[in-house]
Structures are given as structure tokens and as C-alpha cells.
């Protein structure tokens, strides 16, 4: 199947990525689920929301856990509680983390999110059957 509006050009792909509107950035800012959640829901990843509990799996803060306090779509980052940096003047600021560098350990479940998990799991089952 061919997609008429999709380019394989690196330049156009980068432009589409970095100029993506907020509703598409939400999907692009997904994080993988932990092994036990992956087994439970039969879903590999889901967009991060404020209130999810995550563990950092890459980078300087690897192994640290906390609750997501902010999803900053404009800057492509999330902020996690207790992962802060002290400024020279003594103030502490949250360290920005990319969602691909964290794994979700506990989901903040809403009715909409449960529907997303069910739909993704059903699609996975249909493709393997």
C-alpha cells in the first residue's frame, strides 16, 4: 500500500516532526510500559500523561522514579517529581526528560485511557491471529 502524503526525505521528516501540532506531539511523546504492565495490558507504549509514575531508564538519572508533574509538549519534555537541579541562586528547577527515556510503571487510568489500551490490545490480537 502506498501513502501519497508521506515522504522518505530526512529533511521533510524532521520538519514534520519538529513542526507537529500539539495533538500529534501527544502521540509522539509516548513512553514504553514496564514489563509487568506490558504483560498485563498487552500494549507496548502509550502517551505519557500527568500523574503517571515512571522510572528513568536512560541517562544521568537512570533508575530514579517519580510521578510525572508536567508534560511540556512545546519543548518535547516531561518533568518528574524529585528529579530536580539546584540553580546557583538556590532555587530548584525540574530536570527536563524526553519521554522515550522513561518507562511507565503505574498508569493514571481514566475511561478514555482504558479505551485506548483496549483498542491497542485488540489490534495486536487481530494482527497475530
Coordinates of C-alpha atoms in Angstrom, one line a residue:
X1 CA 0.0 0.0 0.0
X2 CA 1.3 3.4 -0.8
X3 CA 0.8 6.6 1.2
X4 CA 0.7 9.7 -1.0
X5 CA 1.5 12.3 1.7
X6 CA 4.4 10.5 3.3
X7 CA 8.0 11.4 2.3
X8 CA 11.1 9.3 2.9
X9 CA 13.2 12.5 2.8
X10 CA 15.1 13.1 6.0
X11 CA 14.6 16.9 5.7
X12 CA 10.9 16.6 5.3
X13 CA 10.5 14.0 8.1
X14 CA 12.5 16.3 10.5
X15 CA 10.4 19.3 9.5
X16 CA 7.1 17.3 10.0
X17 CA 8.3 16.1 13.4
X18 CA 9.5 19.4 14.8
X19 CA 6.6 21.4 13.4
X20 CA 4.0 18.9 14.6
X21 CA 0.8 20.3 16.2
X22 CA 0.0 19.6 19.8
X23 CA -2.4 16.7 19.1
X24 CA 0.3 14.8 17.1
X25 CA 3.0 15.7 19.6
X26 CA 0.9 13.9 22.3
X27 CA 1.2 10.7 20.4
X28 CA 4.9 11.2 19.5
X29 CA 5.6 11.8 23.2
X30 CA 4.9 8.2 24.2
X31 CA 6.8 6.1 26.7
X32 CA 7.1 2.3 26.9
X33 CA 5.4 0.4 29.6
X34 CA 7.2 -1.6 32.2
X35 CA 7.5 -5.4 31.7
X36 CA 4.6 -6.2 34.1
X37 CA 2.3 -3.5 32.6
X38 CA 3.2 -4.7 29.1
X39 CA 2.2 -8.2 30.0
X40 CA -1.0 -7.1 31.8
X41 CA -2.4 -4.8 29.1
X42 CA -0.7 -6.4 26.1
X43 CA 0.4 -2.9 24.9
X44 CA 3.9 -1.8 24.3
X45 CA 3.7 2.0 24.7
X46 CA 1.2 4.8 25.4
X47 CA 1.3 8.6 25.5
X48 CA 2.6 10.0 28.9
X49 CA 0.1 12.0 31.0
X50 CA 0.5 14.0 34.2
X51 CA 0.0 11.6 37.1
X52 CA 1.7 8.5 35.6
X53 CA 4.5 7.0 37.7
X54 CA 7.7 6.5 35.7
X55 CA 11.2 5.2 36.1
X56 CA 14.1 6.7 34.2
X57 CA 15.8 4.0 32.0
X58 CA 18.4 6.2 30.2
X59 CA 20.7 9.0 31.0
X60 CA 22.2 10.6 34.1
X61 CA 19.1 10.0 36.2
X62 CA 18.8 6.3 35.3
X63 CA 17.0 4.2 37.9
X64 CA 15.2 7.2 39.6
X65 CA 11.4 7.0 40.0
X66 CA 8.7 9.5 40.4
X67 CA 5.3 10.8 39.3
X68 CA 5.0 12.9 36.2
X69 CA 4.3 16.5 37.2
X70 CA 4.2 18.1 33.7
X71 CA 4.1 17.1 30.1
X72 CA 5.6 20.1 28.2
X73 CA 4.6 19.4 24.6
X74 CA 6.1 22.6 23.2
X75 CA 9.6 21.6 24.5
X76 CA 9.1 17.8 23.9
X77 CA 9.9 17.1 27.6
X78 CA 8.3 15.8 30.7
X79 CA 9.0 16.8 34.3
X80 CA 9.2 14.2 37.1
X81 CA 8.8 14.9 40.8
X82 CA 12.0 14.7 42.9
X83 CA 14.2 14.9 39.7
X84 CA 15.4 18.5 40.1
X85 CA 18.5 20.5 39.7
X86 CA 19.6 23.3 42.0
X87 CA 20.4 26.6 40.5
X88 CA 23.2 28.9 41.5
X89 CA 20.8 31.2 43.4
X90 CA 19.5 28.2 45.4
X91 CA 16.2 27.7 43.6
X92 CA 15.5 24.2 42.3
X93 CA 14.1 23.5 38.8
X94 CA 12.8 20.3 37.3
X95 CA 15.1 18.4 35.0
X96 CA 13.6 18.0 31.5
X97 CA 13.4 14.4 30.4
X98 CA 12.4 13.1 27.0
X99 CA 9.5 10.5 27.3
X100 CA 11.5 7.9 25.3
X101 CA 14.0 7.8 28.2
X102 CA 11.4 6.7 30.8
X103 CA 9.3 3.6 31.3
X104 CA 5.8 3.9 32.8
X105 CA 5.5 1.8 36.0
X106 CA 2.0 2.9 37.0
X107 CA -0.8 4.3 34.8
X108 CA -3.2 7.0 35.7
X109 CA -6.3 5.3 34.3
X110 CA -9.3 7.2 33.0
X111 CA -12.2 5.9 31.0
X112 CA -10.6 7.3 27.8
X113 CA -7.2 5.7 28.6
X114 CA -8.8 2.3 29.3
X115 CA -10.5 2.5 25.9
X116 CA -7.1 3.3 24.2
X117 CA -5.5 0.3 25.9
X118 CA -8.3 -2.0 24.9
X119 CA -8.2 -0.8 21.3
X120 CA -4.4 -1.2 21.0
X121 CA -4.6 -4.7 22.6
X122 CA -7.4 -5.8 20.3
X123 CA -5.5 -4.6 17.3
X124 CA -2.4 -6.5 18.4
X125 CA -4.5 -9.7 18.8
X126 CA -6.1 -9.2 15.4
X127 CA -2.8 -8.9 13.7
X128 CA -1.4 -12.1 15.3
X129 CA -4.5 -14.1 14.6

